């Protein structure tokens, strides 16, 4: 049998297009995990994903309490959709999620970005989405290196052992 | 599991080179493992290594090391380039970290 030879992953280029707490955290955990392993990591935030790097919104990301089949009551029973629709429920659920993550040492979004960039990870914002939401560079986290096109992002995503990941 | 002689001591190590028994660890062993990782240990390295040894059972994360007051996260990456938590744990003679953050 031929010996199996894997090419090691050396670089991840991650695209985050959604603003829900869990989607943003997926991108951040992937990026942070990469730099922790000594790999290169770049994240491209686009469309609603921009919330994660917009100063005004990044500390208040929500997880959906309606239409989210993974959502359960404490104790494991299904979370009633009508309950999830009540005012304040989604904010409460999201606050609880953030607290639970902090308990296992997963930091808030802004601190997570500090960690990723401290390890050499790079943060970019999508030009198309920035234009669409009428944002300016100063509206975005100071960790954002630049506002670039998807073409620019692809141009820096190449090389042996590099992977593009969409969350 | 494998046997390895580090700094004149015969040690049990895992496949990735982590010590099986952290009580066998000493500073000479640390220096030799560090050399294999291409790191020359300074006093600052040892401050971090001691913190890591003291907190080995507390679920170490990069974030915790960053809040240790010894080094910030950027400094931690600079001291142990290419995977600070793993490399520092290996040099500190503790088990391979299982943390994702």
mmCIF file of C-alpha atoms in Angstrom:
data_model
loop_
_atom_site.group_PDB
_atom_site.id
_atom_site.type_symbol
_atom_site.label_atom_id
_atom_site.label_comp_id
_atom_site.label_asym_id
_atom_site.label_seq_id
_atom_site.Cartn_x
_atom_site.Cartn_y
_atom_site.Cartn_z
ATOM 1 C CA UNK A 1 0.000 0.000 0.000
ATOM 2 C CA UNK A 2 1.258 3.422 -0.860
ATOM 3 C CA UNK A 3 2.233 5.541 2.089
ATOM 4 C CA UNK A 4 -0.258 8.270 2.771
ATOM 5 C CA UNK A 5 1.276 11.693 2.584
ATOM 6 C CA UNK A 6 -0.823 14.646 3.653
ATOM 7 C CA UNK A 7 0.112 18.176 2.819
ATOM 8 C CA UNK A 8 -0.042 20.112 6.039
ATOM 9 C CA UNK A 9 -2.414 23.039 6.255
ATOM 10 C CA UNK A 10 -0.253 26.123 6.568
ATOM 11 C CA UNK A 11 -2.710 28.882 5.922
ATOM 12 C CA UNK A 12 -6.456 29.414 6.287
ATOM 13 C CA UNK A 13 -8.439 32.152 4.593
ATOM 14 C CA UNK A 14 -11.800 32.386 6.312
ATOM 15 C CA UNK A 15 -14.863 34.162 4.973
ATOM 16 C CA UNK A 16 -17.473 35.204 7.533
ATOM 17 C CA UNK A 17 -20.740 36.351 5.969
ATOM 18 C CA UNK A 18 -23.202 36.089 8.872
ATOM 19 C CA UNK A 19 -23.753 38.140 11.990
ATOM 20 C CA UNK A 20 -25.156 35.584 14.412
ATOM 21 C CA UNK A 21 -23.089 34.950 17.485
ATOM 22 C CA UNK A 22 -22.462 31.317 16.552
ATOM 23 C CA UNK A 23 -21.410 32.012 12.970
ATOM 24 C CA UNK A 24 -19.032 34.759 14.010
ATOM 25 C CA UNK A 25 -17.587 32.589 16.746
ATOM 26 C CA UNK A 26 -17.081 29.755 14.283
ATOM 27 C CA UNK A 27 -14.873 32.046 12.199
ATOM 28 C CA UNK A 28 -13.032 33.418 15.211
ATOM 29 C CA UNK A 29 -12.362 29.986 16.717
ATOM 30 C CA UNK A 30 -11.108 28.708 13.358
ATOM 31 C CA UNK A 31 -8.780 31.678 12.927
ATOM 32 C CA UNK A 32 -7.522 31.654 16.490
ATOM 33 C CA UNK A 33 -7.017 27.900 16.389
ATOM 34 C CA UNK A 34 -4.894 28.348 13.284
ATOM 35 C CA UNK A 35 -2.570 30.982 14.738
ATOM 36 C CA UNK A 36 -2.310 28.894 17.919
ATOM 37 C CA UNK A 37 -0.930 26.078 15.782
ATOM 38 C CA UNK A 38 1.551 28.373 14.109
ATOM 39 C CA UNK A 39 -0.475 28.674 10.914
ATOM 40 C CA UNK A 40 -1.299 31.826 8.991
ATOM 41 C CA UNK A 41 -4.894 33.036 9.300
ATOM 42 C CA UNK A 42 -6.865 35.735 7.528
ATOM 43 C CA UNK A 43 -10.543 36.541 7.956
ATOM 44 C CA UNK A 44 -12.652 38.376 5.403
ATOM 45 C CA UNK A 45 -15.839 39.800 6.905
ATOM 46 C CA UNK A 46 -18.607 40.424 4.414
ATOM 47 C CA UNK A 47 -22.325 41.245 4.376
ATOM 48 C CA UNK A 48 -23.884 40.760 7.809
ATOM 49 C CA UNK A 49 -20.592 39.332 9.010
ATOM 50 C CA UNK A 50 -19.402 42.942 9.075
ATOM 51 C CA UNK A 51 -21.300 43.367 12.356
ATOM 52 C CA UNK A 52 -18.532 41.385 14.026
ATOM 53 C CA UNK A 53 -15.988 44.088 13.211
ATOM 54 C CA UNK A 54 -18.278 47.130 13.377
ATOM 55 C CA UNK A 55 -17.611 49.012 16.618
ATOM 56 C CA UNK A 56 -21.304 49.733 17.141
ATOM 57 C CA UNK A 57 -22.449 46.110 16.843
ATOM 58 C CA UNK A 58 -19.559 43.815 17.714
ATOM 59 C CA UNK A 59 -20.346 43.636 21.426
ATOM 60 C CA UNK A 60 -24.028 42.950 20.886
ATOM 61 C CA UNK A 61 -24.159 39.986 18.518
ATOM 62 C CA UNK A 62 -27.201 37.774 18.891
ATOM 63 C CA UNK A 63 -28.038 34.173 18.441
ATOM 64 C CA UNK A 64 -31.467 33.625 16.870
ATOM 65 C CA UNK A 65 -34.126 32.515 19.358
ATOM 66 C CA UNK A 66 -36.668 32.042 16.541
ATOM 67 C CA UNK A 67 -36.171 29.552 13.739
ATOM 68 C CA UNK A 68 -33.155 28.016 15.418
ATOM 69 C CA UNK A 69 -33.662 24.256 15.785
ATOM 70 C CA UNK A 70 -30.531 23.909 17.905
ATOM 71 C CA UNK A 71 -32.009 26.183 20.537
ATOM 72 C CA UNK A 72 -33.106 24.454 23.757
ATOM 73 C CA UNK A 73 -34.429 25.450 27.157
ATOM 74 C CA UNK A 74 -32.113 24.946 30.124
ATOM 75 C CA UNK A 75 -32.659 21.260 30.839
ATOM 76 C CA UNK A 76 -32.869 20.249 27.210
ATOM 77 C CA UNK A 77 -36.524 20.705 26.248
ATOM 78 C CA UNK A 78 -37.216 22.325 22.865
ATOM 79 C CA UNK A 79 -37.360 26.106 22.934
ATOM 80 C CA UNK A 80 -40.877 27.221 21.883
ATOM 81 C CA UNK A 81 -40.765 29.435 18.822
ATOM 82 C CA UNK A 82 -43.448 31.731 20.235
ATOM 83 C CA UNK A 83 -41.409 32.238 23.395
ATOM 84 C CA UNK A 84 -38.406 33.106 21.274
ATOM 85 C CA UNK A 85 -40.450 35.799 19.565
ATOM 86 C CA UNK A 86 -41.233 37.688 22.781
ATOM 87 C CA UNK A 87 -39.469 41.020 23.236
ATOM 88 C CA UNK A 88 -36.200 40.692 25.095
ATOM 89 C CA UNK A 89 -35.985 36.920 24.870
ATOM 90 C CA UNK A 90 -33.395 36.892 22.106
ATOM 91 C CA UNK A 91 -31.265 39.445 23.967
ATOM 92 C CA UNK A 92 -31.498 37.355 27.139
ATOM 93 C CA UNK A 93 -30.639 34.149 25.326
ATOM 94 C CA UNK A 94 -27.696 35.855 23.631
ATOM 95 C CA UNK A 95 -26.403 37.279 26.900
ATOM 96 C CA UNK A 96 -26.592 33.791 28.395
ATOM 97 C CA UNK A 97 -24.667 32.326 25.456
ATOM 98 C CA UNK A 98 -21.953 34.948 25.850
ATOM 99 C CA UNK A 99 -21.719 34.200 29.566
ATOM 100 C CA UNK A 100 -21.437 30.463 28.920
ATOM 101 C CA UNK A 101 -18.671 31.038 26.418
ATOM 102 C CA UNK A 102 -16.785 33.305 28.770
ATOM 103 C CA UNK A 103 -16.965 30.548 31.393
ATOM 104 C CA UNK A 104 -15.010 28.213 29.106
ATOM 105 C CA UNK A 105 -12.510 30.989 28.379
ATOM 106 C CA UNK A 106 -13.895 31.943 24.983
ATOM 107 C CA UNK A 107 -13.534 35.722 25.039
ATOM 108 C CA UNK A 108 -15.940 38.401 23.789
ATOM 109 C CA UNK A 109 -15.611 39.302 20.102
ATOM 110 C CA UNK A 110 -13.367 42.360 20.589
ATOM 111 C CA UNK A 111 -10.999 40.490 22.879
ATOM 112 C CA UNK A 112 -11.015 37.503 20.512
ATOM 113 C CA UNK A 113 -9.880 39.829 17.714
ATOM 114 C CA UNK A 114 -7.108 41.088 20.029
ATOM 115 C CA UNK A 115 -5.979 37.490 20.533
ATOM 116 C CA UNK A 116 -6.062 36.587 16.856
ATOM 117 C CA UNK A 117 -4.159 39.663 15.725
ATOM 118 C CA UNK A 118 -1.653 39.272 18.592
ATOM 119 C CA UNK A 119 -0.869 35.896 17.072
ATOM 120 C CA UNK A 120 -0.369 37.380 13.625
ATOM 121 C CA UNK A 121 -3.868 36.795 12.233
ATOM 122 C CA UNK A 122 -5.199 39.394 9.795
ATOM 123 C CA UNK A 123 -8.646 40.959 9.635
ATOM 124 C CA UNK A 124 -10.185 42.401 6.454
ATOM 125 C CA UNK A 125 -13.515 43.981 5.571
ATOM 126 C CA UNK A 126 -15.325 43.457 2.280
ATOM 127 C CA UNK A 127 -15.486 46.623 0.174
ATOM 128 C CA UNK A 128 -18.794 45.733 -1.442
ATOM 129 C CA UNK A 129 -20.493 45.205 1.910
ATOM 130 C CA UNK A 130 -18.881 48.272 3.487
ATOM 131 C CA UNK A 131 -20.241 50.354 0.597
ATOM 132 C CA UNK A 132 -23.645 48.735 0.836
ATOM 133 C CA UNK A 133 -24.008 49.403 4.564
ATOM 134 C CA UNK A 134 -22.518 52.896 4.067
ATOM 135 C CA UNK A 135 -19.755 52.300 6.586
ATOM 136 C CA UNK A 136 -16.402 54.025 6.845
ATOM 137 C CA UNK A 137 -13.034 52.694 7.974
ATOM 138 C CA UNK A 138 -13.459 54.505 11.308
ATOM 139 C CA UNK A 139 -16.719 52.643 11.981
ATOM 140 C CA UNK A 140 -14.765 49.410 11.972
ATOM 141 C CA UNK A 141 -12.576 47.838 14.644
ATOM 142 C CA UNK A 142 -9.000 49.101 14.734
ATOM 143 C CA UNK A 143 -7.929 45.527 14.015
ATOM 144 C CA UNK A 144 -9.227 45.785 10.445
ATOM 145 C CA UNK A 145 -6.137 46.071 8.275
ATOM 146 C CA UNK A 146 -7.949 47.186 5.163
ATOM 147 C CA UNK A 147 -11.171 47.280 3.215
ATOM 148 C CA UNK A 148 -10.603 45.085 0.181
ATOM 149 C CA UNK A 149 -12.408 43.311 -2.642
ATOM 150 C CA UNK A 150 -12.951 39.567 -2.702
ATOM 151 C CA UNK A 151 -10.435 39.505 -5.553
ATOM 152 C CA UNK A 152 -7.800 41.067 -3.306
ATOM 153 C CA UNK A 153 -8.624 38.495 -0.651
ATOM 154 C CA UNK A 154 -8.257 35.582 -3.060
ATOM 155 C CA UNK A 155 -4.949 37.042 -4.185
ATOM 156 C CA UNK A 156 -3.581 36.676 -0.665
ATOM 157 C CA UNK A 157 -5.214 33.299 -0.026
ATOM 158 C CA UNK A 158 -2.965 31.206 -2.257
ATOM 159 C CA UNK A 159 0.071 29.053 -1.685
ATOM 160 C CA UNK A 160 0.828 25.439 -0.868
ATOM 161 C CA UNK A 161 -1.197 24.107 2.039
ATOM 162 C CA UNK A 162 -3.688 26.960 2.035
ATOM 163 C CA UNK A 163 -7.411 26.542 2.489
ATOM 164 C CA UNK A 164 -10.395 28.814 1.986
ATOM 165 C CA UNK A 165 -13.172 28.307 4.518
ATOM 166 C CA UNK A 166 -16.659 29.793 4.398
ATOM 167 C CA UNK A 167 -18.669 29.954 7.580
ATOM 168 C CA UNK B 1 5.178 5.990 24.103
ATOM 169 C CA UNK B 2 8.898 6.248 23.669
ATOM 170 C CA UNK B 3 12.075 6.549 25.662
ATOM 171 C CA UNK B 4 14.256 9.569 25.215
ATOM 172 C CA UNK B 5 17.365 10.779 26.958
ATOM 173 C CA UNK B 6 17.151 14.502 27.579
ATOM 174 C CA UNK B 7 19.865 16.334 29.513
ATOM 175 C CA UNK B 8 21.264 13.002 30.669
ATOM 176 C CA UNK B 9 17.955 11.749 32.072
ATOM 177 C CA UNK B 10 16.122 8.804 30.573
ATOM 178 C CA UNK B 11 12.497 9.910 30.145
ATOM 179 C CA UNK B 12 9.216 8.541 28.902
ATOM 180 C CA UNK B 13 7.809 10.832 26.233
ATOM 181 C CA UNK B 14 4.682 10.804 24.085
ATOM 182 C CA UNK B 15 4.781 10.490 20.314
ATOM 183 C CA UNK B 16 4.861 14.293 20.041
ATOM 184 C CA UNK B 17 7.655 14.607 22.569
ATOM 185 C CA UNK B 18 5.696 15.642 25.681
ATOM 186 C CA UNK B 19 6.940 14.267 29.006
ATOM 187 C CA UNK B 20 4.795 11.488 30.442
ATOM 188 C CA UNK B 21 5.737 12.347 34.015
ATOM 189 C CA UNK B 22 5.982 16.052 34.708
ATOM 190 C CA UNK B 23 7.662 15.458 38.080
ATOM 191 C CA UNK B 24 10.819 14.340 36.238
ATOM 192 C CA UNK B 25 11.135 17.797 34.721
ATOM 193 C CA UNK B 26 13.985 20.158 35.554
ATOM 194 C CA UNK B 27 15.396 23.332 34.035
ATOM 195 C CA UNK B 28 18.124 21.498 32.136
ATOM 196 C CA UNK B 29 15.498 19.325 30.462
ATOM 197 C CA UNK B 30 13.535 22.475 29.613
ATOM 198 C CA UNK B 31 16.578 24.052 27.993
ATOM 199 C CA UNK B 32 17.245 20.985 25.890
ATOM 200 C CA UNK B 33 13.641 20.629 24.673
ATOM 201 C CA UNK B 34 13.639 24.355 23.916
ATOM 202 C CA UNK B 35 16.789 23.995 21.866
ATOM 203 C CA UNK B 36 15.070 21.345 19.737
ATOM 204 C CA UNK B 37 12.303 23.892 19.164
ATOM 205 C CA UNK B 38 14.895 26.506 18.236
ATOM 206 C CA UNK B 39 14.381 28.581 21.375
ATOM 207 C CA UNK B 40 17.099 29.844 23.722
ATOM 208 C CA UNK B 41 15.426 30.181 27.122
ATOM 209 C CA UNK B 42 15.667 33.485 28.987
ATOM 210 C CA UNK B 43 14.451 34.409 32.481
ATOM 211 C CA UNK B 44 11.232 35.652 30.900
ATOM 212 C CA UNK B 45 10.690 32.253 29.289
ATOM 213 C CA UNK B 46 11.129 30.621 32.682
ATOM 214 C CA UNK B 47 8.622 32.974 34.308
ATOM 215 C CA UNK B 48 6.070 31.859 31.727
ATOM 216 C CA UNK B 49 7.081 28.203 32.043
ATOM 217 C CA UNK B 50 6.675 28.336 35.821
ATOM 218 C CA UNK B 51 3.234 29.883 35.437
ATOM 219 C CA UNK B 52 2.312 27.119 33.016
ATOM 220 C CA UNK B 53 3.545 24.405 35.366
ATOM 221 C CA UNK B 54 1.637 25.911 38.278
ATOM 222 C CA UNK B 55 -1.565 26.056 36.236
ATOM 223 C CA UNK B 56 -1.127 22.812 34.326
ATOM 224 C CA UNK B 57 -4.279 21.249 35.758
ATOM 225 C CA UNK B 58 -6.444 24.341 35.502
ATOM 226 C CA UNK B 59 -7.246 24.064 31.773
ATOM 227 C CA UNK B 60 -4.628 26.342 30.306
ATOM 228 C CA UNK B 61 -5.534 28.660 27.463
ATOM 229 C CA UNK B 62 -3.621 31.356 25.632
ATOM 230 C CA UNK B 63 -6.064 33.810 27.177
ATOM 231 C CA UNK B 64 -5.116 32.722 30.712
ATOM 232 C CA UNK B 65 -1.421 33.115 29.981
ATOM 233 C CA UNK B 66 -2.210 36.553 28.533
ATOM 234 C CA UNK B 67 -3.884 37.489 31.818
ATOM 235 C CA UNK B 68 -1.080 36.110 33.978
ATOM 236 C CA UNK B 69 0.548 39.509 34.341
ATOM 237 C CA UNK B 70 3.819 37.969 33.149
ATOM 238 C CA UNK B 71 3.381 38.397 29.431
ATOM 239 C CA UNK B 72 0.636 39.593 27.091
ATOM 240 C CA UNK B 73 -0.606 37.408 24.263
ATOM 241 C CA UNK B 74 1.574 39.091 21.672
ATOM 242 C CA UNK B 75 4.610 38.651 23.902
ATOM 243 C CA UNK B 76 3.689 34.991 24.442
ATOM 244 C CA UNK B 77 3.675 34.412 20.670
ATOM 245 C CA UNK B 78 7.037 36.168 20.424
ATOM 246 C CA UNK B 79 8.607 34.052 23.171
ATOM 247 C CA UNK B 80 7.374 30.750 21.725
ATOM 248 C CA UNK B 81 6.860 31.290 17.995
ATOM 249 C CA UNK B 82 4.814 28.836 15.962
ATOM 250 C CA UNK B 83 2.272 27.634 18.523
ATOM 251 C CA UNK B 84 3.004 29.146 21.938
ATOM 252 C CA UNK B 85 0.716 27.081 24.156
ATOM 253 C CA UNK B 86 1.840 23.764 22.712
ATOM 254 C CA UNK B 87 5.521 24.598 22.565
ATOM 255 C CA UNK B 88 5.585 26.195 26.021
ATOM 256 C CA UNK B 89 3.734 23.190 27.482
ATOM 257 C CA UNK B 90 6.231 20.821 25.917
ATOM 258 C CA UNK B 91 9.159 22.792 27.331
ATOM 259 C CA UNK B 92 7.393 23.015 30.710
ATOM 260 C CA UNK B 93 7.187 19.225 30.785
ATOM 261 C CA UNK B 94 3.404 19.074 31.115
ATOM 262 C CA UNK B 95 0.813 17.281 29.007
ATOM 263 C CA UNK B 96 -0.112 18.465 25.545
ATOM 264 C CA UNK B 97 -2.795 21.147 25.915
ATOM 265 C CA UNK B 98 -6.299 20.201 24.825
ATOM 266 C CA UNK B 99 -7.641 23.735 24.630
ATOM 267 C CA UNK B 100 -9.120 25.207 21.445
ATOM 268 C CA UNK B 101 -8.632 28.760 22.628
#
